[in-house]
PDB file of C-alpha atoms in Angstrom:
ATOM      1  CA  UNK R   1       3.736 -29.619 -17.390  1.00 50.00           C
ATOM      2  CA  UNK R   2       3.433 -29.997 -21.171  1.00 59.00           C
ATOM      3  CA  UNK R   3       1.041 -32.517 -20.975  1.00 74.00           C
ATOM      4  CA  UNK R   4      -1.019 -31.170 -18.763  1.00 79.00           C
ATOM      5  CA  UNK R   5      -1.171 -27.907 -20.967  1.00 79.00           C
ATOM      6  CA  UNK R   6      -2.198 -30.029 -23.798  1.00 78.00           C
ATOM      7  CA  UNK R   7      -5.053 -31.790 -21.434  1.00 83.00           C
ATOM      8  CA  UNK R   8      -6.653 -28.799 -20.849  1.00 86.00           C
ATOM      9  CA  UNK R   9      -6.369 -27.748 -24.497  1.00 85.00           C
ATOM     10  CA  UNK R  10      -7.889 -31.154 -25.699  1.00 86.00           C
ATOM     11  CA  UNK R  11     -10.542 -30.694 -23.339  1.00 88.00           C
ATOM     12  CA  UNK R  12     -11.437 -27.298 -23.830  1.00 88.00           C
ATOM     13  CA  UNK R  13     -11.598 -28.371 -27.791  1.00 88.00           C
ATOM     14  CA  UNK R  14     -13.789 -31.616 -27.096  1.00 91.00           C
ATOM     15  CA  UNK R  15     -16.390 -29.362 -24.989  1.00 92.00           C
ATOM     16  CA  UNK R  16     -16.902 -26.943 -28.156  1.00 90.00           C
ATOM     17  CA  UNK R  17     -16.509 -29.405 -30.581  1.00 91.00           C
ATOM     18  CA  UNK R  18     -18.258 -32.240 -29.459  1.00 92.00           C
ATOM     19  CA  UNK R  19     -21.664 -31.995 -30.219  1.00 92.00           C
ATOM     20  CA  UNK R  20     -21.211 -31.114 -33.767  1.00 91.00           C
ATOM     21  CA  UNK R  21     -18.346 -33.624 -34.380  1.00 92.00           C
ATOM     22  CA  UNK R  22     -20.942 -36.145 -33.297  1.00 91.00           C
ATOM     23  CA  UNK R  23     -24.159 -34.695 -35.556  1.00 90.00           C
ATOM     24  CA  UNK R  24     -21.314 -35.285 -38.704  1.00 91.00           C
ATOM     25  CA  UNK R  25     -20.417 -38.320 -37.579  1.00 90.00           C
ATOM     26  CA  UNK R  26     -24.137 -40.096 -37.072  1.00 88.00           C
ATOM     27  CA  UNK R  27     -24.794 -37.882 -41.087  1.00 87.00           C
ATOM     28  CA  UNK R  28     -22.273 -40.011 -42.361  1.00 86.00           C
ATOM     29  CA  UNK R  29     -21.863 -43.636 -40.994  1.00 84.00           C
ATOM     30  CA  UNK R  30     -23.843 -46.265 -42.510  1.00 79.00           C
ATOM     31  CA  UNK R  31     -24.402 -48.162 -39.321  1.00 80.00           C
ATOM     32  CA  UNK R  32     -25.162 -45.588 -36.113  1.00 84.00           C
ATOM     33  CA  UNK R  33     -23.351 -48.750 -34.158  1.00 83.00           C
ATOM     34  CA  UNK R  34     -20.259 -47.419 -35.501  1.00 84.00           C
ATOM     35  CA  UNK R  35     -20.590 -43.487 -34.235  1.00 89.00           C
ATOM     36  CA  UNK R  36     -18.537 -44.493 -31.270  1.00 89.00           C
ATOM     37  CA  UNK R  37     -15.848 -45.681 -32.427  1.00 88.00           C
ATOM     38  CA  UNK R  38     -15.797 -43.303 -35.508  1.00 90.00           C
ATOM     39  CA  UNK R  39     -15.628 -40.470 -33.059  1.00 93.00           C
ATOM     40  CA  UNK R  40     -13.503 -42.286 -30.421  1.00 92.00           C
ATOM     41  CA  UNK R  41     -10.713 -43.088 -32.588  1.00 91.00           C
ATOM     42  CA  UNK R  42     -10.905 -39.101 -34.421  1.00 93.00           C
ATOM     43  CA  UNK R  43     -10.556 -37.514 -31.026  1.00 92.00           C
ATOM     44  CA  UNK R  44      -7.422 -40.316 -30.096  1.00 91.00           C
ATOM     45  CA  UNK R  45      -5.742 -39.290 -33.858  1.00 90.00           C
ATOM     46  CA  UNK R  46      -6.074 -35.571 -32.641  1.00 89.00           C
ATOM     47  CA  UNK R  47      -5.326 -36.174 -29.445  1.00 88.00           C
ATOM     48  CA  UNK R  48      -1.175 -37.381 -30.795  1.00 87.00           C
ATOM     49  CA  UNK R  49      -1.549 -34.659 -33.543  1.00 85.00           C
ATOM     50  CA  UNK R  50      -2.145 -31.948 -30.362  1.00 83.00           C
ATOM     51  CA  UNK R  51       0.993 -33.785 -28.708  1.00 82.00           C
ATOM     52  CA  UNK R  52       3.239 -33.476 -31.646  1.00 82.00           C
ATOM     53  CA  UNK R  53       2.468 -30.499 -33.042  1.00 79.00           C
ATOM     54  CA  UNK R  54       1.178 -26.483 -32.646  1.00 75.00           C
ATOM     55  CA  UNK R  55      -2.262 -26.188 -33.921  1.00 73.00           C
ATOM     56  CA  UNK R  56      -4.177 -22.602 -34.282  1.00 70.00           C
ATOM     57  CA  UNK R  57      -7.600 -23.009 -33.270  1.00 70.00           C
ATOM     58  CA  UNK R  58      -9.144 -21.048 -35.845  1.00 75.00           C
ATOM     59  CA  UNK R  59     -10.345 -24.255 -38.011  1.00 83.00           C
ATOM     60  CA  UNK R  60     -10.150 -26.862 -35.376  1.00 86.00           C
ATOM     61  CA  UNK R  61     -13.738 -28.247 -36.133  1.00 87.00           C
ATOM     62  CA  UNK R  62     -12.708 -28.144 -39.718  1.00 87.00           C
ATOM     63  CA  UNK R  63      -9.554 -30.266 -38.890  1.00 86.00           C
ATOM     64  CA  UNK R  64     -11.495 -33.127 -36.639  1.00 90.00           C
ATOM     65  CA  UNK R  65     -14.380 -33.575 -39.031  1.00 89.00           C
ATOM     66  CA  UNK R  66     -11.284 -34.068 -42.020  1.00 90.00           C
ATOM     67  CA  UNK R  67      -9.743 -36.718 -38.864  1.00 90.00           C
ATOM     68  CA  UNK R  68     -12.986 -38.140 -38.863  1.00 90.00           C
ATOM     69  CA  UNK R  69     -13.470 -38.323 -42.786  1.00 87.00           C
ATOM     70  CA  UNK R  70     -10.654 -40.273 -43.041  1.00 86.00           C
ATOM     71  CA  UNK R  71     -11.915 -42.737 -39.830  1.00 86.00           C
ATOM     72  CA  UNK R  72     -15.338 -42.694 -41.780  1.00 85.00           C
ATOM     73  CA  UNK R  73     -13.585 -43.918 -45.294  1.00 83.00           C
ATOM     74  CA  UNK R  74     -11.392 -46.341 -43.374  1.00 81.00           C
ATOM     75  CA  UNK R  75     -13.895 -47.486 -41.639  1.00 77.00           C
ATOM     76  CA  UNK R  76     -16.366 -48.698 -44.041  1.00 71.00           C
ATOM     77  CA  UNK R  77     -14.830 -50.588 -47.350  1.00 61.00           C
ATOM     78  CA  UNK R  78     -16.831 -50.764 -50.764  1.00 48.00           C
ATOM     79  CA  UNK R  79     -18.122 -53.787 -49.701  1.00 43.00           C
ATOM     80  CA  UNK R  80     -20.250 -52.600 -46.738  1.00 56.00           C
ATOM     81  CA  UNK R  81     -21.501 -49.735 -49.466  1.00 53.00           C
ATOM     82  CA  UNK R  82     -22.178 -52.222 -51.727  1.00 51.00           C
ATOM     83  CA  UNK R  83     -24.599 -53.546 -48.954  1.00 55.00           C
ATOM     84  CA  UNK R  84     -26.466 -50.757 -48.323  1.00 55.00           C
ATOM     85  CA  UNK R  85     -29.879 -50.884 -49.627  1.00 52.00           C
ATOM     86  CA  UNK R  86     -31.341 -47.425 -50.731  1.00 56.00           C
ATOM     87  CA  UNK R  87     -35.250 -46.265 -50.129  1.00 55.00           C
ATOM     88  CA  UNK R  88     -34.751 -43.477 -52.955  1.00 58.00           C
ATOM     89  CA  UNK R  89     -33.979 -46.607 -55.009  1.00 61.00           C
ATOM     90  CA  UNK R  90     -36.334 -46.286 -58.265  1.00 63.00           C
ATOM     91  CA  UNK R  91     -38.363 -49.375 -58.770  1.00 65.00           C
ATOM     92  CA  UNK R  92     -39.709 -49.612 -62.709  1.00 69.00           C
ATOM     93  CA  UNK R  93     -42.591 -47.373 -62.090  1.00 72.00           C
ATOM     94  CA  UNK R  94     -39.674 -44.865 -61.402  1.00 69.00           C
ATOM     95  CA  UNK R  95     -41.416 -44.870 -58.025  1.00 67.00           C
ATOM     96  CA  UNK R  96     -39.072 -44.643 -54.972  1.00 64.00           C
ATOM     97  CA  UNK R  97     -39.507 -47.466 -52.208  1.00 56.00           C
ATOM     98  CA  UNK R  98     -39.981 -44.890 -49.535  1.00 58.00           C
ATOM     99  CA  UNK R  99     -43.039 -43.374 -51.411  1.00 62.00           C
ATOM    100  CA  UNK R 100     -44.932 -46.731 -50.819  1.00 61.00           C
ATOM    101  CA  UNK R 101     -44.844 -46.793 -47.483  1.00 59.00           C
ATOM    102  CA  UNK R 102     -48.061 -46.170 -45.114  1.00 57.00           C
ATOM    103  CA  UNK R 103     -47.133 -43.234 -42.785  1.00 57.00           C
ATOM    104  CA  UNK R 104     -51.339 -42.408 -40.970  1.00 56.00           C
ATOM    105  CA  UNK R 105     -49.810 -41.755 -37.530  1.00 50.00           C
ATOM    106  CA  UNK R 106     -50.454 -39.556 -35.216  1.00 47.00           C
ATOM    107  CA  UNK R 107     -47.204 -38.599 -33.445  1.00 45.00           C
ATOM    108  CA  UNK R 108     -48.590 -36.198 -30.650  1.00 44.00           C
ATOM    109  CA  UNK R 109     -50.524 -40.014 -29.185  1.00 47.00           C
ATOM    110  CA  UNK R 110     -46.981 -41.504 -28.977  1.00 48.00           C
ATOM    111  CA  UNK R 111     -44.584 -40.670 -26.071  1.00 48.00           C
ATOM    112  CA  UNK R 112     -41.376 -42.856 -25.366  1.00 48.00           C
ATOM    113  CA  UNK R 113     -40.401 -43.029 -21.785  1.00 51.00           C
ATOM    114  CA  UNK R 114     -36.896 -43.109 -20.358  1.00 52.00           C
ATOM    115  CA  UNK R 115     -37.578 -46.294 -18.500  1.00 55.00           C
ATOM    116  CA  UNK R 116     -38.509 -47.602 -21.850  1.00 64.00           C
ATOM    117  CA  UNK R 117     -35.554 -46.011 -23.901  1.00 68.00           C
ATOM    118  CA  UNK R 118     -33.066 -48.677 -24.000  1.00 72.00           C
ATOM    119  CA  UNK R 119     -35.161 -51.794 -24.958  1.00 78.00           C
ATOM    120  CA  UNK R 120     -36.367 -49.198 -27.903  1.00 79.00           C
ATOM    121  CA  UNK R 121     -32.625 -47.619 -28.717  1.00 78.00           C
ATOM    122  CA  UNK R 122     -31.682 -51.536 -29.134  1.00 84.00           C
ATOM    123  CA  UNK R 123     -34.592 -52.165 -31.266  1.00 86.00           C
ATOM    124  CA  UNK R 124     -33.889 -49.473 -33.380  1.00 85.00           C
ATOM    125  CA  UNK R 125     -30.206 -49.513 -33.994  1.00 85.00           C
ATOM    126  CA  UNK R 126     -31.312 -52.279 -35.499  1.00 86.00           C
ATOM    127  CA  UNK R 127     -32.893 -51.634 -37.893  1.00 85.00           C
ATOM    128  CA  UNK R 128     -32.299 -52.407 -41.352  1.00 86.00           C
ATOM    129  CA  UNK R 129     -32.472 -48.781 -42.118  1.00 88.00           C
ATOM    130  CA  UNK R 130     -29.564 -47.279 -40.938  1.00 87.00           C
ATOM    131  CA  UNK R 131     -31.689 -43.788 -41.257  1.00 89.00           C
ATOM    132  CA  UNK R 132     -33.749 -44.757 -38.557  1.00 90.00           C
ATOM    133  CA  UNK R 133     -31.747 -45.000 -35.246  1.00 89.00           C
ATOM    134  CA  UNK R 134     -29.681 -41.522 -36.778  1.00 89.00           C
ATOM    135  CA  UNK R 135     -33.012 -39.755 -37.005  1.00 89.00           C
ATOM    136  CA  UNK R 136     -33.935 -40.709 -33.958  1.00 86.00           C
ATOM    137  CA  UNK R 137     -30.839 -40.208 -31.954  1.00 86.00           C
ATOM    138  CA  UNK R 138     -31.198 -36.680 -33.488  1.00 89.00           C
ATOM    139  CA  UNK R 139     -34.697 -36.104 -32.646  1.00 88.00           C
ATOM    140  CA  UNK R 140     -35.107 -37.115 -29.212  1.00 82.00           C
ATOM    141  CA  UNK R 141     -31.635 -37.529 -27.680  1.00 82.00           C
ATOM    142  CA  UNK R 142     -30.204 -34.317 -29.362  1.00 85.00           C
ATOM    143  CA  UNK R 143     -33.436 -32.411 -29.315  1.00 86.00           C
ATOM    144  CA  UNK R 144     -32.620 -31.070 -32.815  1.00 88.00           C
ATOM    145  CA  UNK R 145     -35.764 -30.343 -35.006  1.00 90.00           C
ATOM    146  CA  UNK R 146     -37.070 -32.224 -38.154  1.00 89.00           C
ATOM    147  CA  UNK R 147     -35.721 -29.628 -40.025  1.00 92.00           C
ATOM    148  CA  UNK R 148     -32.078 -29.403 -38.871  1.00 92.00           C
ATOM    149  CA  UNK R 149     -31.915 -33.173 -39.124  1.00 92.00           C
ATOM    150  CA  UNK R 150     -32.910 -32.716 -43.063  1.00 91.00           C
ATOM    151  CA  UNK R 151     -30.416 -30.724 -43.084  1.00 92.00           C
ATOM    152  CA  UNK R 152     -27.826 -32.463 -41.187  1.00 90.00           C
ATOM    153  CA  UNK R 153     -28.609 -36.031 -43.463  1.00 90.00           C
ATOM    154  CA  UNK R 154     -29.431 -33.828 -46.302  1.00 91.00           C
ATOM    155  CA  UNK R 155     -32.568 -35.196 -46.834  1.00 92.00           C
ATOM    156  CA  UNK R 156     -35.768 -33.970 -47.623  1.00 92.00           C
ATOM    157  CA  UNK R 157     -38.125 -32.832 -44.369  1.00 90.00           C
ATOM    158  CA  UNK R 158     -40.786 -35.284 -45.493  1.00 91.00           C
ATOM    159  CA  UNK R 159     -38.544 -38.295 -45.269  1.00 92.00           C
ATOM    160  CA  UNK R 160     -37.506 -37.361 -41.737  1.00 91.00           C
ATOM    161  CA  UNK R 161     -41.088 -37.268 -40.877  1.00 90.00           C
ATOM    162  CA  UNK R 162     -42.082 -39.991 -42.321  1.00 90.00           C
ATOM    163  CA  UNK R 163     -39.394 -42.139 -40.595  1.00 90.00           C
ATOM    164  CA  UNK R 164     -40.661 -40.854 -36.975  1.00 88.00           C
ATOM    165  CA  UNK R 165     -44.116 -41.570 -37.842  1.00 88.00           C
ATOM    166  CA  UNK R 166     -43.585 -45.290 -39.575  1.00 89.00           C
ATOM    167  CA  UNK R 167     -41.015 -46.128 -36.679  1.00 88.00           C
ATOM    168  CA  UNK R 168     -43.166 -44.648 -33.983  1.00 86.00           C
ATOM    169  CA  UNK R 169     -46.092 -46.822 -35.480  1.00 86.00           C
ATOM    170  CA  UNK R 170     -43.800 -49.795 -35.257  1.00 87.00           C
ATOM    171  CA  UNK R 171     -42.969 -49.040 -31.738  1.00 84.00           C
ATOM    172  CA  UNK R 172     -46.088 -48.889 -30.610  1.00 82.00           C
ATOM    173  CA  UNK R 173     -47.383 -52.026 -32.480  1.00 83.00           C
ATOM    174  CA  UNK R 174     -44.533 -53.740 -30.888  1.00 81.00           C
ATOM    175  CA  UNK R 175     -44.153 -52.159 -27.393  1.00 74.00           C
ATOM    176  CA  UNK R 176     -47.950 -51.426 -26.767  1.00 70.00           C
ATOM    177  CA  UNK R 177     -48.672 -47.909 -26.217  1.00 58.00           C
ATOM    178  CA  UNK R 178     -47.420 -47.242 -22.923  1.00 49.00           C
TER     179      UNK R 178
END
């Protein structure tokens, strides 16, 4: 009976804490590949926490995203930061890489079809730009606005943008403009 009390806890906890678990989760992994399992294994480490001990749900979303902290730094070793090429990198101009980039696209003449999504979700997760399939999973999966995805990647509004419109470009160079 036990378990089944702490079932209907865990699920009651996953509903409300879910989405924003998951909008922390693509913020902070370097490769949107790994949001699964990031957020797999932080609900299995809460799920034996729940089993072995009392929790008050005051903090609870507090709690997973410091589960999931822990997944994230486990998860990716100094190595794969190492890796990680930056486009606020400075080149000797003190100019950043993503200020040379074209962005004279007109989003409204671009619309992405579900039949078309998964060809384009696999093209974009992988990208070199780990940014890219985040903003995007944000913007048109999540529905969130350009703004609330600065906020979430704490990143300026114009870089969101600008990552829509040069990927959206892309897209449609590459997959016609269907």
């Amino acid at each position: 009976m036990a378990s089944k009390t702490y079932l209907c806890k865990f699920n009651d906890i996953y509903d409300k804490t879910h989405i924003d678990l998951l909008k922390y989760v693509i913020a902070k992994c370097n490769n949107i590949n790994d949001t699964n399992d990031i957020i797999q294994e932080t609900y299995l480490e809460f799920w034996k926490i729940l089993n072995k001990k009392e929790l008050s749900d005051i903090n609870i979303k507090s709690y997973l995203i410091g589960i999931a902290n822990n997944k994230l730094k486990k998860h990716y070793t100094l190595i794969q930061k190492i890796k990680t090429i930056s486009l606020f990198q400075k080149d000797d101009k003190n100019i950043e890489l993503i200020d040379t980039i074209n962005d004279n696209v007109n989003i409204d003449e671009i619309i992405i079809r579900n039949d078309n999504w998964d060809i384009i979700w696999k093209y974009i997760k992988d990208k070199k730009n780990q940014d890219i399939p985040k903003v995007f999973y944000l913007y048109y999966e999540l529905e969130l606005s350009i703004k609330e995805i600065s906020n979430i990647l704490k990143v300026s509004e114009s870089y969101i943008k600008h990552l829509i419109y040069r990927t959206l470009h892309e897209l449609q160079n590459k997959f016609g403009k269907r």
